[in-house]
Amino acid sequence: MPRSSPDPVMVAPARSRGLYDGWSIALTVSLATAITIGTVNYAFGVFIDPLEDHFGWSRTQINTALTFGVAAALISPLIGRWLDRFGSRLVMVGSLALVVAGFFTIAGMTELWHFYAGSLLLYLGLPGSMILPTGRLISIWFPGMRGRMMGFVMAGENIGGLAMVSLATLVVGASGWRTGYVAFGVIILLIVVLVVAFVRDRESDVAAAREKRWAPAVSENDGFGTSVGYALRDVLRMRSYYFLAAGHAVPMLSFSAFLTQLIPHLASEGISSGA
């Protein structure tokens, strides 16, 4: 009898080469959050005494720059609309470019209004550099683990505060406040390069990456995007919206008023910058 041919071996399709794109995106937005909030807010106090000494400005004049933070609140709804229309990468690049322009403007300032103009640019760029695109990107790339990933990504905020305050203290002590602001601008430029290289939020990009390594499992309830079907008028009728808004506003008020003044206060109490 003729020998029968062996049954063909069924080979499972190999997963595509490369790591799931969501991880590099999560790292990029975490760095963007850490660096922007660390340079714009946490490190603000490092420059107060040097600016007082150099220009003779009062502390009130310097701290007035913090009031331009209201620009971030006013522009945030528009940034959200641009995210839906143009995508996260373009909005992040534009926002980070404003932050870079703000730092370079302040680095070259000779008048008080230059300081205010640069600060306005910083705060205009802040919402589109961190929390708004972060929420959108995490929802798109990690729909089944949004909470955990947001927790990991936003942890970078405090890490950035620690790192940027330390860096500013070293640079300003060694080379002066202008070099400190230039260093911040250069670091933000490096974040822009990462955003251009890695940030994507098109549905086709997510679908193509699903077969890569370490891709999170997706259930039937995990849809693309962040919309849950609420119109603006519906949101404005929700009590939870106002509680959430207050929950963000009150901590940020104390954050901006207290933390930015802590470094010069400690210095006036005789505590060294190294300590």
GROMACS .gro file of N, CA, C and O in nm, residues 38-50 59 62-63 66 165 168-169 181 259-265 267:
model
  116
   38GLY      N    1   0.733   7.038   3.524
   38GLY     CA    2   0.852   7.056   3.607
   38GLY      C    3   0.924   7.186   3.578
   38GLY      O    4   0.971   7.253   3.671
   39THR      N    5   0.931   7.225   3.451
   39THR     CA    6   1.002   7.348   3.415
   39THR      C    7   0.916   7.472   3.436
   39THR      O    8   0.964   7.574   3.486
   40VAL      N    9   0.789   7.465   3.398
   40VAL     CA   10   0.704   7.584   3.403
   40VAL      C   11   0.662   7.618   3.546
   40VAL      O   12   0.664   7.735   3.586
   41ASN      N   13   0.624   7.517   3.625
   41ASN     CA   14   0.571   7.544   3.759
   41ASN      C   15   0.667   7.510   3.872
   41ASN      O   16   0.699   7.594   3.955
   42TYR      N   17   0.711   7.385   3.878
   42TYR     CA   18   0.793   7.343   3.991
   42TYR      C   19   0.920   7.426   4.005
   42TYR      O   20   0.960   7.462   4.116
   43ALA      N   21   0.986   7.455   3.894
   43ALA     CA   22   1.116   7.523   3.899
   43ALA      C   23   1.104   7.675   3.900
   43ALA      O   24   1.206   7.745   3.901
   44PHE      N   25   0.982   7.726   3.899
   44PHE     CA   26   0.963   7.872   3.895
   44PHE      C   27   1.038   7.941   4.008
   44PHE      O   28   1.104   8.044   3.988
   45GLY      N   29   1.030   7.885   4.128
   45GLY     CA   30   1.090   7.950   4.243
   45GLY      C   31   1.241   7.958   4.240
   45GLY      O   32   1.301   8.044   4.307
   46VAL      N   33   1.306   7.871   4.162
   46VAL     CA   34   1.452   7.874   4.154
   46VAL      C   35   1.501   8.006   4.096
   46VAL      O   36   1.610   8.054   4.131
   47PHE      N   37   1.419   8.069   4.011
   47PHE     CA   38   1.463   8.188   3.939
   47PHE      C   39   1.424   8.319   4.008
   47PHE      O   40   1.465   8.426   3.962
   48ILE      N   41   1.345   8.312   4.114
   48ILE     CA   42   1.295   8.435   4.175
   48ILE      C   43   1.408   8.522   4.229
   48ILE      O   44   1.420   8.641   4.196
   49ASP      N   45   1.493   8.466   4.314
   49ASP     CA   46   1.604   8.545   4.371
   49ASP      C   47   1.701   8.595   4.265
   49ASP      O   48   1.741   8.713   4.268
   50PRO      N   49   1.742   8.512   4.167
   50PRO     CA   50   1.832   8.564   4.063
   50PRO      C   51   1.770   8.679   3.983
   50PRO      O   52   1.841   8.774   3.946
   59ARG      N   53   0.931   9.104   4.429
   59ARG     CA   54   0.874   8.969   4.422
   59ARG      C   55   0.732   8.972   4.369
   59ARG      O   56   0.689   8.880   4.299
   62ILE      N   57   0.750   8.981   3.990
   62ILE     CA   58   0.787   8.851   3.934
   62ILE      C   59   0.671   8.753   3.945
   62ILE      O   60   0.638   8.683   3.848
   63ASN      N   61   0.606   8.750   4.059
   63ASN     CA   62   0.497   8.654   4.079
   63ASN      C   63   0.373   8.687   3.997
   63ASN      O   64   0.288   8.600   3.978
   66LEU      N   65   0.268   8.451   3.725
   66LEU     CA   66   0.187   8.331   3.752
   66LEU      C   67   0.041   8.352   3.717
   66LEU      O   68  -0.031   8.255   3.691
  165VAL      N   69   1.367   7.083   3.916
  165VAL     CA   70   1.414   7.174   4.022
  165VAL      C   71   1.562   7.152   4.049
  165VAL      O   72   1.640   7.247   4.062
  168ALA      N   73   1.760   7.288   3.746
  168ALA     CA   74   1.762   7.435   3.745
  168ALA      C   75   1.856   7.489   3.851
  168ALA      O   76   1.931   7.585   3.827
  169THR      N   77   1.853   7.428   3.969
  169THR     CA   78   1.942   7.473   4.077
  169THR      C   79   2.088   7.459   4.037
  169THR      O   80   2.169   7.551   4.060
  181TYR      N   81   1.714   7.900   3.165
  181TYR     CA   82   1.597   7.905   3.076
  181TYR      C   83   1.629   7.847   2.939
  181TYR      O   84   1.545   7.779   2.878
  259LEU      N   85   0.364   7.630   4.617
  259LEU     CA   86   0.484   7.557   4.577
  259LEU      C   87   0.584   7.646   4.504
  259LEU      O   88   0.706   7.631   4.522
  260THR      N   89   0.534   7.739   4.423
  260THR     CA   90   0.625   7.825   4.347
  260THR      C   91   0.704   7.919   4.438
  260THR      O   92   0.809   7.972   4.398
  261GLN      N   93   0.654   7.943   4.560
  261GLN     CA   94   0.720   8.036   4.652
  261GLN      C   95   0.806   7.965   4.757
  261GLN      O   96   0.872   8.030   4.838
  262LEU      N   97   0.804   7.833   4.756
  262LEU     CA   98   0.869   7.759   4.863
  262LEU      C   99   1.021   7.776   4.861
  262LEU      O  100   1.084   7.795   4.965
  263ILE      N  101   1.081   7.771   4.743
  263ILE     CA  102   1.227   7.778   4.733
  263ILE      C  103   1.282   7.912   4.782
  263ILE      O  104   1.372   7.914   4.867
  264PRO      N  105   1.232   8.027   4.734
  264PRO     CA  106   1.286   8.153   4.787
  264PRO      C  107   1.257   8.172   4.936
  264PRO      O  108   1.337   8.234   5.006
  265HIS      N  109   1.144   8.118   4.983
  265HIS     CA  110   1.116   8.130   5.127
  265HIS      C  111   1.219   8.052   5.209
  265HIS      O  112   1.271   8.103   5.309
  267ALA      N  113   1.515   7.974   5.120
  267ALA     CA  114   1.645   8.041   5.108
  267ALA      C  115   1.653   8.159   5.205
  267ALA      O  116   1.758   8.185   5.265
   0.00000   0.00000   0.00000
